[in-house]
Every structure is written in structure tokens, then in C-alpha cells.
Coordinates of C-alpha atoms and ligand atoms in Angstrom, one line a residue:
X9 CA 42.5 23.0 5.2
X10 CA 41.7 26.3 3.4
X11 CA 38.7 28.6 4.9
X12 CA 37.1 31.0 2.8
X13 CA 34.6 33.5 4.5
X14 CA 31.8 34.0 2.3
X15 CA 29.6 36.6 4.4
X16 CA 27.3 35.7 7.5
X17 CA 27.5 32.1 8.8
X18 CA 29.0 31.1 5.4
X19 CA 31.9 30.0 4.4
X20 CA 33.8 27.5 1.7
X21 CA 36.0 24.9 3.1
X22 CA 38.6 23.1 1.1
X23 CA 40.8 20.3 1.8
X24 CA 42.4 17.6 -0.5
X25 CA 39.7 15.4 -0.3
X26 CA 37.1 17.8 -1.6
X27 CA 35.3 21.3 -1.1
X28 CA 32.2 22.1 1.0
X29 CA 30.2 25.1 1.2
X30 CA 28.2 26.0 4.3
X31 CA 25.0 28.3 4.3
X32 CA 25.5 30.7 1.2
X33 CA 23.3 33.4 1.8
X34 CA 23.4 36.6 -0.3
X35 CA 19.1 37.9 -1.3
X36 CA 17.3 39.6 1.7
X37 CA 15.9 37.3 4.0
X38 CA 12.6 38.1 6.0
X39 CA 10.2 40.4 4.1
X40 CA 13.4 42.2 2.7
X41 CA 14.4 43.0 6.3
X42 CA 18.0 41.5 7.0
X43 CA 21.2 41.6 4.1
X44 CA 24.5 40.2 4.8
X45 CA 26.7 42.1 6.5
X46 CA 29.4 42.7 5.1
X47 CA 28.2 42.5 1.8
X48 CA 29.3 39.5 -0.4
X49 CA 26.4 39.7 -3.5
X50 CA 29.6 40.8 -5.3
X51 CA 32.0 37.7 -4.7
X52 CA 32.4 35.6 -7.5
X53 CA 29.5 32.9 -6.6
X54 CA 29.5 30.9 -9.7
X55 CA 33.5 29.5 -9.1
X56 CA 32.6 29.6 -5.4
X57 CA 29.7 27.1 -5.8
X58 CA 31.0 24.9 -7.6
X59 CA 31.8 22.4 -4.7
X60 CA 31.8 18.9 -3.7
X61 CA 29.3 19.3 -0.9
X62 CA 26.9 21.5 0.1
X63 CA 26.1 21.5 3.9
X64 CA 23.0 24.0 5.1
X65 CA 22.4 24.1 8.4
X66 CA 18.6 25.0 8.8
X67 CA 15.8 26.3 7.1
X68 CA 16.3 29.8 8.4
X69 CA 16.4 32.4 5.7
X70 CA 19.8 33.7 6.2
X71 CA 20.9 30.1 5.8
X72 CA 18.9 28.6 3.4
X73 CA 18.7 31.3 0.4
X74 CA 16.6 29.3 -2.4
X75 CA 17.0 31.9 -5.1
X76 CA 21.1 32.0 -4.6
X77 CA 20.8 27.9 -4.1
X78 CA 19.1 27.5 -7.5
X79 CA 21.1 29.7 -9.6
X80 CA 24.7 29.3 -8.4
X81 CA 25.7 26.3 -6.6
X82 CA 26.5 23.4 -8.7
X83 CA 23.6 20.6 -8.9
X84 CA 26.4 17.9 -8.6
X85 CA 27.4 18.9 -5.2
X86 CA 26.1 15.8 -2.2
X87 CA 23.9 17.9 0.1
X88 CA 25.3 16.7 3.8
X89 CA 22.1 16.3 5.3
X90 CA 21.3 17.1 9.1
X91 CA 19.1 14.5 10.8
X92 CA 15.9 16.0 11.3
X93 CA 12.6 14.8 12.1
X94 CA 10.7 16.6 9.0
X95 CA 12.2 16.1 5.3
X96 CA 11.6 19.7 4.8
X97 CA 14.9 20.8 4.4
X98 CA 15.2 17.8 2.2
X99 CA 12.3 18.5 0.0
X100 CA 13.0 21.9 -0.2
X101 CA 16.3 21.4 -1.7
X102 CA 15.1 18.6 -4.1
X103 CA 12.9 21.2 -5.0
X104 CA 15.6 23.5 -6.0
X105 CA 17.5 20.5 -8.0
X106 CA 19.6 19.0 -5.7
X107 CA 19.7 15.1 -6.6
X108 CA 22.6 13.8 -4.3
X109 CA 22.0 13.8 -0.8
X110 CA 24.4 12.1 2.3
X111 CA 21.8 11.5 5.3
X112 CA 24.0 11.6 8.6
X113 CA 23.4 10.5 11.9
X114 CA 23.7 13.0 14.4
X115 CA 26.8 12.9 16.6
X116 CA 27.8 10.4 14.5
X117 CA 31.4 10.6 12.2
X118 CA 31.0 9.5 8.6
X119 CA 34.1 9.1 6.6
X120 CA 33.6 10.6 3.0
X121 CA 35.8 10.0 0.0
X122 CA 39.4 10.6 0.2
X123 CA 39.5 10.4 4.0
X124 CA 37.3 13.5 4.8
X125 CA 35.5 12.9 8.0
X126 CA 32.4 15.0 9.4
X127 CA 30.0 15.0 11.5
X128 CA 26.7 16.6 12.0
X129 CA 25.2 17.5 15.4
X130 CA 21.4 18.1 14.9
X131 CA 19.1 20.1 17.5
X132 CA 15.5 18.9 17.3
X133 CA 13.6 20.8 19.8
X134 CA 10.7 23.5 19.0
X135 CA 13.0 26.3 19.9
X136 CA 15.5 24.9 17.8
X137 CA 15.5 27.4 14.8
X138 CA 12.9 26.6 12.3
X139 CA 12.5 23.0 14.4
X140 CA 15.8 21.7 13.9
X141 CA 19.5 23.9 13.8
X142 CA 22.9 22.1 13.4
X143 CA 26.9 22.0 13.7
X144 CA 29.1 20.6 11.2
X145 CA 32.5 19.2 12.6
X146 CA 35.0 18.6 9.7
X147 CA 38.6 16.7 10.2
X148 CA 40.9 16.3 7.3
X149 CA 44.6 15.4 7.3
X150 CA 44.9 16.0 11.3
X151 CA 43.1 19.5 11.1
X152 CA 39.8 20.0 12.6
X153 CA 37.3 22.6 12.5
X154 CA 33.9 23.6 14.1
X155 CA 31.0 25.0 12.3
X156 CA 28.8 25.4 15.6
X157 CA 27.2 28.4 13.3
X158 CA 23.8 30.0 15.5
X159 CA 23.5 26.7 16.7
X160 CA 23.1 26.2 21.0
X161 CA 24.5 22.9 22.2
X162 CA 23.6 22.6 26.0
X163 CA 27.6 21.9 25.5
X164 CA 30.2 20.8 23.3
X165 CA 31.3 17.6 25.1
X166 CA 30.6 15.7 21.6
X167 CA 33.1 17.6 19.6
X168 CA 35.7 17.5 22.3
X169 CA 35.8 13.6 22.5
X170 CA 36.8 13.7 18.6
X171 CA 40.5 15.3 19.6
X172 CA 41.8 19.0 19.5
X173 CA 39.7 21.5 17.3
X174 CA 41.8 23.9 15.7
X175 CA 39.2 26.4 14.5
X176 CA 35.8 27.0 16.0
X177 CA 33.2 29.0 14.4
X178 CA 30.4 30.5 16.0
X179 CA 27.7 32.7 16.7
X180 CA 28.2 35.7 18.9
X181 CA 25.3 38.4 18.0
X182 CA 22.0 39.1 18.1
X183 CA 19.4 37.1 15.6
X184 CA 16.4 38.4 17.5
X185 CA 13.8 40.9 17.5
X186 CA 13.7 41.2 21.2
X187 CA 13.8 43.9 22.8
X188 CA 13.6 46.6 19.9
X189 CA 10.0 45.8 18.8
X190 CA 8.8 46.2 22.4
X191 CA 6.4 48.5 22.9
X192 CA 8.7 50.0 25.8
X193 CA 9.9 53.3 27.2
X194 CA 13.6 53.8 25.6
X195 CA 15.3 53.6 28.9
X196 CA 13.6 50.0 29.2
X197 CA 14.5 49.1 26.1
X198 CA 18.0 50.0 26.6
X199 CA 18.5 48.1 29.6
X200 CA 16.9 45.1 28.3
X201 CA 19.1 45.4 24.9
X202 CA 22.0 45.9 27.2
X203 CA 21.3 42.5 28.9
X204 CA 20.6 40.5 26.2
X205 CA 23.9 41.9 24.3
X206 CA 26.1 41.1 27.4
X207 CA 24.6 37.6 27.7
X208 CA 24.9 36.7 23.8
X209 CA 28.7 37.5 24.4
X210 CA 28.7 35.4 27.7
X211 CA 27.3 32.7 26.1
X212 CA 29.8 32.7 23.3
X213 CA 32.9 33.1 25.6
X214 CA 31.1 29.8 27.5
X215 CA 31.0 27.9 24.0
X216 CA 34.8 29.2 23.8
X217 CA 35.9 28.2 27.0
X218 CA 34.3 24.5 26.7
X219 CA 36.1 23.7 23.1
X220 CA 39.6 25.9 23.8
X221 CA 40.2 25.7 20.1
X222 CA 43.5 26.9 18.7
X223 CA 41.4 29.8 16.7
X224 CA 37.8 31.5 16.8
X225 CA 35.8 33.0 14.1
X226 CA 32.9 35.2 15.3
X227 CA 30.3 34.3 12.3
X228 CA 26.5 34.1 11.7
X229 CA 25.9 38.0 12.6
X230 CA 25.2 40.8 12.6
X231 CA 22.9 40.6 9.5
X232 CA 22.5 44.8 8.5
X233 CA 18.8 46.5 7.8
X234 CA 18.7 48.5 4.6
X235 CA 15.3 49.5 4.6
X236 CA 14.3 53.3 6.2
X237 CA 12.1 51.6 8.6
X238 CA 14.5 49.1 9.7
X239 CA 17.8 51.3 9.7
X240 CA 17.9 52.0 13.2
X241 CA 18.8 48.8 13.9
X242 CA 22.2 49.0 12.8
X243 CA 24.6 49.0 15.0
X244 CA 26.7 52.3 14.4
X245 CA 24.6 54.9 16.8
X246 CA 26.5 54.2 19.7
X247 CA 23.8 52.4 21.4
X248 CA 24.8 50.2 24.6
X249 CA 21.6 48.5 23.8
X250 CA 21.6 47.3 20.6
X251 CA 21.8 43.5 20.0
X252 CA 23.7 43.5 16.6
X253 CA 27.6 43.9 17.6
X254 CA 29.7 43.4 14.9
X255 CA 32.9 41.6 14.4
X256 CA 35.4 44.1 15.3
X257 CA 33.2 44.5 18.7
X258 CA 33.8 40.6 19.5
X259 CA 37.6 41.1 19.0
X260 CA 37.6 44.0 21.7
X261 CA 35.3 42.7 23.8
X262 CA 36.9 39.1 23.3
X263 CA 40.4 41.0 24.1
X264 CA 38.8 42.3 27.9
X265 CA 38.1 38.5 28.7
X266 CA 41.5 37.6 27.4
X267 CA 41.0 36.3 24.3
X268 CA 43.6 37.2 21.8
X269 CA 43.2 34.1 19.4
X270 CA 39.9 35.8 17.3
X271 CA 40.0 35.8 13.1
X272 CA 37.9 37.7 11.4
X273 CA 36.4 36.6 8.2
X274 CA 35.1 39.3 5.6
X275 CA 33.7 37.7 2.2
X276 CA 36.4 36.8 0.3
X277 CA 39.4 36.4 3.4
X278 CA 41.0 33.2 3.2
X279 CA 42.7 31.7 6.3
X280 CA 45.3 28.7 5.6
X281 CA 45.0 26.3 8.3
X282 CA 47.3 23.4 9.5
X283 CA 47.9 21.8 13.2
X284 CA 50.1 24.2 14.1
X285 CA 49.3 27.6 12.3
X286 CA 47.1 30.0 10.9
X287 CA 47.9 32.4 7.8
X288 CA 45.1 35.2 7.1
X289 CA 44.8 37.2 3.8
X290 CA 42.0 39.5 3.6
X291 CA 40.6 41.2 0.3
X292 CA 40.6 44.9 2.4
X293 CA 42.3 46.3 5.5
X294 CA 39.6 44.7 8.5
X295 CA 40.5 47.6 10.8
X296 CA 39.8 50.1 8.3
X297 CA 36.7 48.4 6.9
X298 CA 35.1 48.4 10.1
X299 CA 36.2 52.1 10.8
X300 CA 34.4 53.1 7.7
X301 CA 31.1 50.7 8.6
X302 CA 28.1 53.6 8.1
X303 CA 29.8 54.2 4.6
X304 CA 29.6 50.5 3.8
X305 CA 26.4 50.3 5.1
X306 CA 24.9 53.6 3.2
X307 CA 26.5 52.4 -0.3
X308 CA 24.8 49.4 0.3
X309 CA 21.5 51.0 1.1
X310 CA 21.7 53.1 -1.8
X311 CA 23.0 50.0 -4.5
X312 CA 19.9 47.3 -2.8
X313 CA 17.2 50.2 -2.8
X314 CA 15.4 48.6 -5.8
X315 CA 16.0 45.1 -4.6
X316 CA 13.9 46.4 -1.3
X317 CA 11.6 48.1 -3.8
X318 CA 11.2 44.6 -6.1
X319 CA 10.2 42.6 -2.9
X320 CA 7.8 45.1 -1.4
X321 CA 6.1 45.1 -5.1
X322 CA 6.1 41.4 -4.6
X323 CA 3.8 41.4 -1.4
X324 CA 1.1 43.3 -3.0
X325 CA -2.0 40.9 -3.9
X326 CA -5.8 41.2 -4.3
X327 CA -7.4 41.7 -1.4
X328 CA -7.6 38.2 0.8
X329 CA -9.9 37.4 3.7
X330 CA -7.5 37.1 6.6
X331 CA -9.7 36.2 9.5
X332 CA -11.1 33.7 7.2
X333 CA -8.2 32.3 5.8
X334 CA -6.7 32.7 9.7
X335 CA -9.5 30.6 11.0
X336 CA -9.0 27.8 8.2
X337 CA -5.6 27.4 8.7
X338 CA -5.3 27.6 12.5
X339 CA -8.2 26.7 14.1
X340 CA -7.8 22.7 13.4
X341 CA -4.4 23.2 15.1
X342 CA -5.8 24.8 18.1
X343 CA -8.1 21.9 18.4
X344 CA -5.2 19.7 18.2
X345 CA -2.4 21.3 20.5
X346 CA -2.6 21.0 24.1
X347 CA 0.8 21.8 25.2
X348 CA 1.2 24.6 23.6
X349 CA -2.3 25.8 23.6
X350 CA -2.1 25.5 27.3
X351 CA 1.6 27.2 27.8
X352 CA 0.2 29.9 25.8
X353 CA -3.1 30.3 28.0
X354 CA -4.7 33.6 26.5
X355 CA -5.7 35.3 23.7
X356 CA -3.0 36.3 21.3
X357 CA -4.3 39.7 19.2
X358 CA -3.1 40.6 15.6
X359 CA -3.8 44.4 15.2
X360 CA -3.2 44.6 11.0
X361 CA -2.0 48.1 9.8
X362 CA -2.6 49.7 6.6
X363 CA 1.3 49.9 5.9
X364 CA 3.8 47.2 6.0
X365 CA 5.0 47.3 9.4
X366 CA 3.2 48.8 13.0
X367 CA 3.0 52.5 11.8
X368 CA -0.1 53.5 10.2
X369 CA -3.8 52.8 10.6
X370 CA -5.1 49.8 12.4
X371 CA -7.6 48.4 9.8
X372 CA -8.7 44.9 11.3
X373 CA -8.1 43.4 14.7
X374 CA -8.0 39.6 15.1
X375 CA -7.5 37.2 17.8
X376 CA -6.3 33.9 18.2
X377 CA -8.1 32.5 21.4
X378 CA -6.3 29.6 22.5
X379 CA -8.1 28.5 25.5
X380 CA -11.3 28.9 23.7
X381 CA -9.6 27.3 20.5
X382 CA -11.0 30.0 17.9
X383 CA -9.8 32.7 15.6
X384 CA -12.2 35.7 15.6
X385 CA -12.4 39.4 15.8
X386 CA -11.0 41.1 18.6
X387 CA -13.3 41.8 21.4
X388 CA -12.0 44.3 23.3
X389 CA -10.8 42.3 25.9
X390 CA -7.2 41.8 27.7
X391 CA -5.0 39.8 25.5
X392 CA -1.6 37.8 26.6
X393 CA 0.3 39.2 23.9
X394 CA -0.4 41.5 21.0
X395 CA 1.1 42.0 17.5
X396 CA 0.9 44.9 15.7
X397 CA 1.9 44.4 11.9
X398 CA 0.9 45.3 8.3
X399 CA -2.0 43.6 7.2
X400 CA -0.4 43.1 3.4
X401 CA 2.3 41.0 5.0
X402 CA -0.3 38.5 6.8
X403 CA -1.8 38.6 3.3
X404 CA 1.2 37.8 1.7
X405 CA 2.1 34.8 4.2
X406 CA -1.3 33.4 3.7
X407 CA -0.7 33.8 -0.2
X408 CA 2.6 31.6 -0.2
X409 CA 1.2 29.6 2.2
X410 CA 3.7 30.3 5.1
X411 CA 3.6 27.3 7.6
X412 CA 6.6 29.4 9.8
X413 CA 5.5 32.8 11.0
X414 CA 8.8 33.3 13.0
X415 CA 11.1 32.2 10.1
X416 CA 9.2 34.9 8.0
X417 CA 7.5 37.4 10.2
X418 CA 8.7 37.3 13.2
X419 CA 12.4 37.6 11.9
X420 CA 11.9 40.4 9.7
X421 CA 11.3 43.1 12.8
X422 CA 8.2 44.3 10.7
X423 CA 5.9 44.5 14.0
X424 CA 5.2 45.6 17.4
X425 CA 4.6 43.6 20.4
X426 CA 3.3 43.8 23.7
X427 CA 2.8 41.5 26.4
X428 CA 0.9 41.0 29.8
X429 CA 3.6 39.0 31.9
X430 CA 6.8 37.1 31.2
X431 CA 8.1 36.1 28.2
X432 CA 6.0 33.1 26.6
X433 CA 8.2 30.5 24.4
X434 CA 4.9 28.8 23.5
X435 CA 3.6 31.8 21.4
X436 CA 6.5 31.7 19.1
X437 CA 6.6 27.9 18.8
X438 CA 3.4 28.0 17.7
X439 CA 3.5 30.3 15.6
X440 CA 6.4 28.3 13.7
X441 CA 4.2 25.3 13.3
X442 CA 1.1 26.1 11.6
X443 CA 1.4 22.9 9.6
X444 CA 0.2 19.8 10.6
X445 CA 3.6 17.4 10.5
X446 CA 5.3 20.4 12.4
X447 CA 2.3 20.8 15.3
X448 CA 2.2 17.3 16.0
X449 CA 6.1 17.1 16.2
X450 CA 6.3 19.8 18.6
X451 CA 3.6 18.6 20.9
X452 CA 5.4 15.3 21.1
X453 CA 8.2 17.0 21.8
X454 CA 7.1 18.5 24.5
X455 CA 5.2 15.6 25.4
X456 CA 8.2 14.0 26.2
X457 CA 9.9 16.6 27.6
X458 CA 7.3 17.1 30.0
X459 CA 7.2 13.7 31.4
X460 CA 11.3 12.9 31.3
X461 CA 11.1 12.9 35.1
X462 CA 15.0 14.2 35.8
X463 CA 15.9 12.4 39.0
X464 CA 19.5 13.7 39.0
X465 CA 20.5 16.3 41.1
X466 CA 23.5 19.1 41.7
X467 CA 24.5 20.9 44.4
X468 CA 25.0 24.8 43.7
X469 CA 25.8 26.7 46.5
X470 CA 23.7 26.0 49.5
X471 CA 20.8 24.6 46.7
X472 CA 20.3 21.2 45.7
X473 CA 18.6 21.8 42.3
X474 CA 17.3 19.0 39.5
X475 CA 20.5 18.8 37.5
X476 CA 18.7 19.6 34.2
X477 CA 17.5 23.4 33.3
X478 CA 13.6 23.2 33.0
X479 CA 14.2 25.4 29.6
X480 CA 16.1 23.1 27.1
X481 CA 17.8 20.7 29.7
X482 CA 21.2 22.3 30.0
X483 CA 23.5 21.1 32.6
X484 CA 23.1 23.4 35.2
X485 CA 26.4 21.7 37.1
X486 CA 27.7 23.7 34.1
X487 CA 25.6 26.4 33.3
X488 CA 23.7 27.3 36.5
X489 CA 24.9 30.1 38.8
X490 CA 23.6 30.8 42.3
X491 CA 23.4 34.3 43.6
X492 CA 21.3 34.5 47.0
X493 CA 17.7 32.9 46.1
X494 CA 18.4 33.2 42.3
X495 CA 19.6 30.6 39.9
X496 CA 20.9 31.4 36.6
X497 CA 20.9 29.4 33.8
X498 CA 23.7 30.8 31.4
X499 CA 22.6 29.2 28.2
X500 CA 20.0 31.4 27.5
X501 CA 19.5 33.4 30.5
X502 CA 16.5 32.2 32.4
X503 CA 16.4 32.5 36.1
X504 CA 14.8 30.8 38.7
X505 CA 13.3 31.6 42.3
X506 CA 14.7 29.2 44.3
X507 CA 12.7 29.0 47.6
X508 CA 9.6 28.3 45.5
X509 CA 11.0 26.8 42.0
X510 CA 9.0 29.4 39.9
X511 CA 10.5 30.9 36.8
X512 CA 11.0 34.2 36.5
X513 CA 12.0 34.7 33.0
X514 CA 9.0 32.4 31.3
X515 CA 5.6 31.2 32.5
X516 CA 5.8 27.3 33.6
X517 CA 9.4 25.8 33.6
X518 CA 8.9 25.3 37.4
X519 CA 12.2 24.1 38.9
X520 CA 13.0 21.7 41.7
X521 CA 15.2 23.2 44.1
X522 CA 15.7 22.6 48.0
X523 CA 18.3 24.2 50.6
X524 CA 20.7 21.6 51.5
X525 CA 20.8 21.0 55.1
X526 CA 24.1 22.1 56.9
X527 CA 25.7 19.3 59.3
Ligands
FES18 S1 18.2 25.8 28.9 FE1 17.8 27.4 28.3 S2 18.1 28.8 30.1 FE2 18.5 27.2 30.6

């Protein structure tokens, strides 16, 4: 089996029974904010795109690059489709010209021509990707690999059942706006960023330990930020609170926990993998490349400046009535929302500026009033969350009829945020569900999730607690750690106060816990 690195979470897998291209991403994503790092735009995409199969793990724009798929990937390729509750991924691929689809069943092994075996595990909670994220397992001629990409299954049991895995590709770096966009003192931001960075690595070690593959490939990040206003997010300033460590940092952190089987793929690197060996060649010296990271980014920044300028020009439209358009789109959804509206539990304010981000003058303030089920002008009230961003960006979202503001505005990091109280997952879940189909799906999921009675318990230290995490059902007998009266679920780092059952990380999500009686 040959694995060719094609940047970020993308790779091409070649076997004697056919080739699979995964998540090809080249064009900037999320309002021109994220670029692939290292740069992969100079690869021979005509050749790379001439494949038998295409796998797009999910619709996040750093995995689904419509422009690139349209122009460079063979339409003869058969799409290996994850089993998602909505047809959006298939619909969007059809629109780009793909006509051949192999619809997989989640967690089921499928045998393709020539004995190529694949399995796609689809995760479908409202917090998984843009409602859906997935991993691809491949086996050919006794060699097995798991491209976990940035999916976060509660554990890797299903893959372990299929036999020893030789290559494990997984995410290790950040892919979110927290804590950078929050309006916090610098010291707090650094402390939260450091916690987040440590937690990302802990989660990665746990997955690696779970699968115990022969070789571990750090993929799916970090992106790089080339626009002047976002340049500060690149991990080149020695900031321990930066959540975007790169592959070379992964290798050194991995070594600290005893990991010696890490393989870094640059765009154009090739690993030849067998049951007992691996050999990897690179287009340039890897250590030298990372030692010169800043120069690489600066060169990219200059080369991509026209791309960013063209993106920005595309956000300018004749003025749109933002309040009227938000009312029209959001009020009917607020009316139908039970779980998410209750979960948010307060007004969310959008301060809109005259720039393309949080800087500049606020020209309009709009409130999405979840309890009142209304979108209206801000009325000098206390709000649960406040977002500050460019009015032009919201106008653009309205103009392109965007139904997922997480997969566009929030991931762009072109905003600032403040909140009263804890993190509230429902705020972001709601703003990724600005369509009838998505809203109904998410509400239904929460309904089932809330009603699921988690009868099973597990014992952790002196405590008997419900076995499944109230967040996304991780098995706490594996992911739970108790320190005094606080339980931490290591999957996403949520904390719970055991005597009261209160979730210390987010609103709601109470845990059932009792001190175990000592005999
Ligand atoms: S499943 Fe997310 S913190 Fe437990």
C-alpha cells in the first residue's frame, strides 16, 4: 500500500486494487482564513486527481473543497459515501459532476473490486463536524490503515475488531476558534490556550494507545493563516497558548510520552507500507522544512495575497437588510426549536462592524432572542453570548444562503466573542442548523439523547457514576478520571462536580454520581 501526502487531512492511497483520494483541500476555507499548511497548491493535481475512488469525510470546507473537486478530481471516480442522516454531502458532490456513488453502511466492511476492503464509520451527532464526520478504514493484501482524520469516536473498538492496524492517521492540532477570539485578558487567554493544547495532545495519545498501530501519521492540521489580521494565529511566536502546533511539535511531544513511530507526511511525501515495514521519502528535508517554517509562511503569504484580495472582493454586495433577512430565516427555526432554544436559554447579540472582522465601528446590533423566539434590534439588555464581526460577512452569508454559520463564519475566526457563564454548545449547534432539515435532525437527536436512560454505572475511585458521559456518551470507564470530587472526561475535557452532579464546563449535562459506600 502506498500513501502519498497531499496536505492537511488529504492523502492518496494506492493499492493494486485501486486508488482512493481523501479530502483534497487546496483553496482557502472559511472566508479566506484557513490555508493548507504546508502549501500543497503546487502538487500535480491533474495526476493525483485521476483516481478510482474519492472519499470526502465531511462537509467542513477544509475537507470539502468544491472548486478543487470540480476542476481537478476525475468525475469517473466512485465516491465512497459515509452514511449520514442528511443527503447534503451527496447532493453537493452531484452538483459538482460526480455521478457514481458507493453508499456505505456505517461500521460495516465493504469489499470493492480486486479485494479492496473499506469501512467508513459515520458520526452523526449535532456536534460532529457540520452534522457528520467520519473515518475511513482500508485493508488490502493484509495491510490495514485507519484514516481517522478529525473524527472523534468515543473509542476505536470497531476498528480494533478488524485486526491489527499498520497505519493510523489522526488529528493532533487545533481546529477551532477557542480561546483566541474570546475577549479575555492575555494571561487568561494563554492559560486557556495551553490547557486546550495539552488536552488536544492527551486525546491524541489516548487514541494512539487505543489502536496501537505500527505507524502514526499526524494529519488534519494545523491550517495556516495568511491574512494580515489573522497572521497572529500561526504557531511561530513561541506562544505556549497557541492551539495550532505543527507536525514537528507533535513528533517532539510524542517522544516525551515514549512515542517513536510517528511519520510526518509533507505534501508529496510517499510512504510505502507493508505488514512488516515502512519506507518514506520526502520532497525536501523534513527537519529543515520545519526549521524554516516562518520563511515558508512568509513566502506563501506573499504568493497568496491576490487570492485573499479576490476573496474579499467577492464579499461585497449591494446592501442587504441584515435584520430583516435574519428575522425571516431564524424566527421560524426558533419557533420550532425546543432543545437548542432552551439550551441556549438567553439572548445572543451580534454586533456588526464596518470592517471584515471584529475591529472597526459597530454599525448595527441585533439580538437573537432564544427565550422570546425573536430576532430584533439589541435593547440594551444582558445577553448570554455576544459576537462581534463584520456586517459585510453576515451580508455575504445571507447572500449565499448559508445554512451553517459554524462552517463559514465561526471557523473563519473573523470575529470576537464574549459570554456570561460557561461554554454553551447549543449556541454553536443552533447556528450550524439554519435550515429546516438540519434543525429537525438536531432537535430529534437531542430528544433521543436526553431521553436515553443511561442505566449502566461504573466505579471510578470512590464514586459510582453513570457509565456514559453526559456530553457525547464517551465511556467513562475508559475516559473518566476522578481527582477529588471532580470527574474529567478526557474525550473533550469536560469536568463534573460529583457531589452535586453539576457540569463545570457547560450548562445542563448533569451527571448521576454517588459516593460508593465503604464496607
Ligand atoms: S464525551 Fe465529550 S467530554 Fe465526555
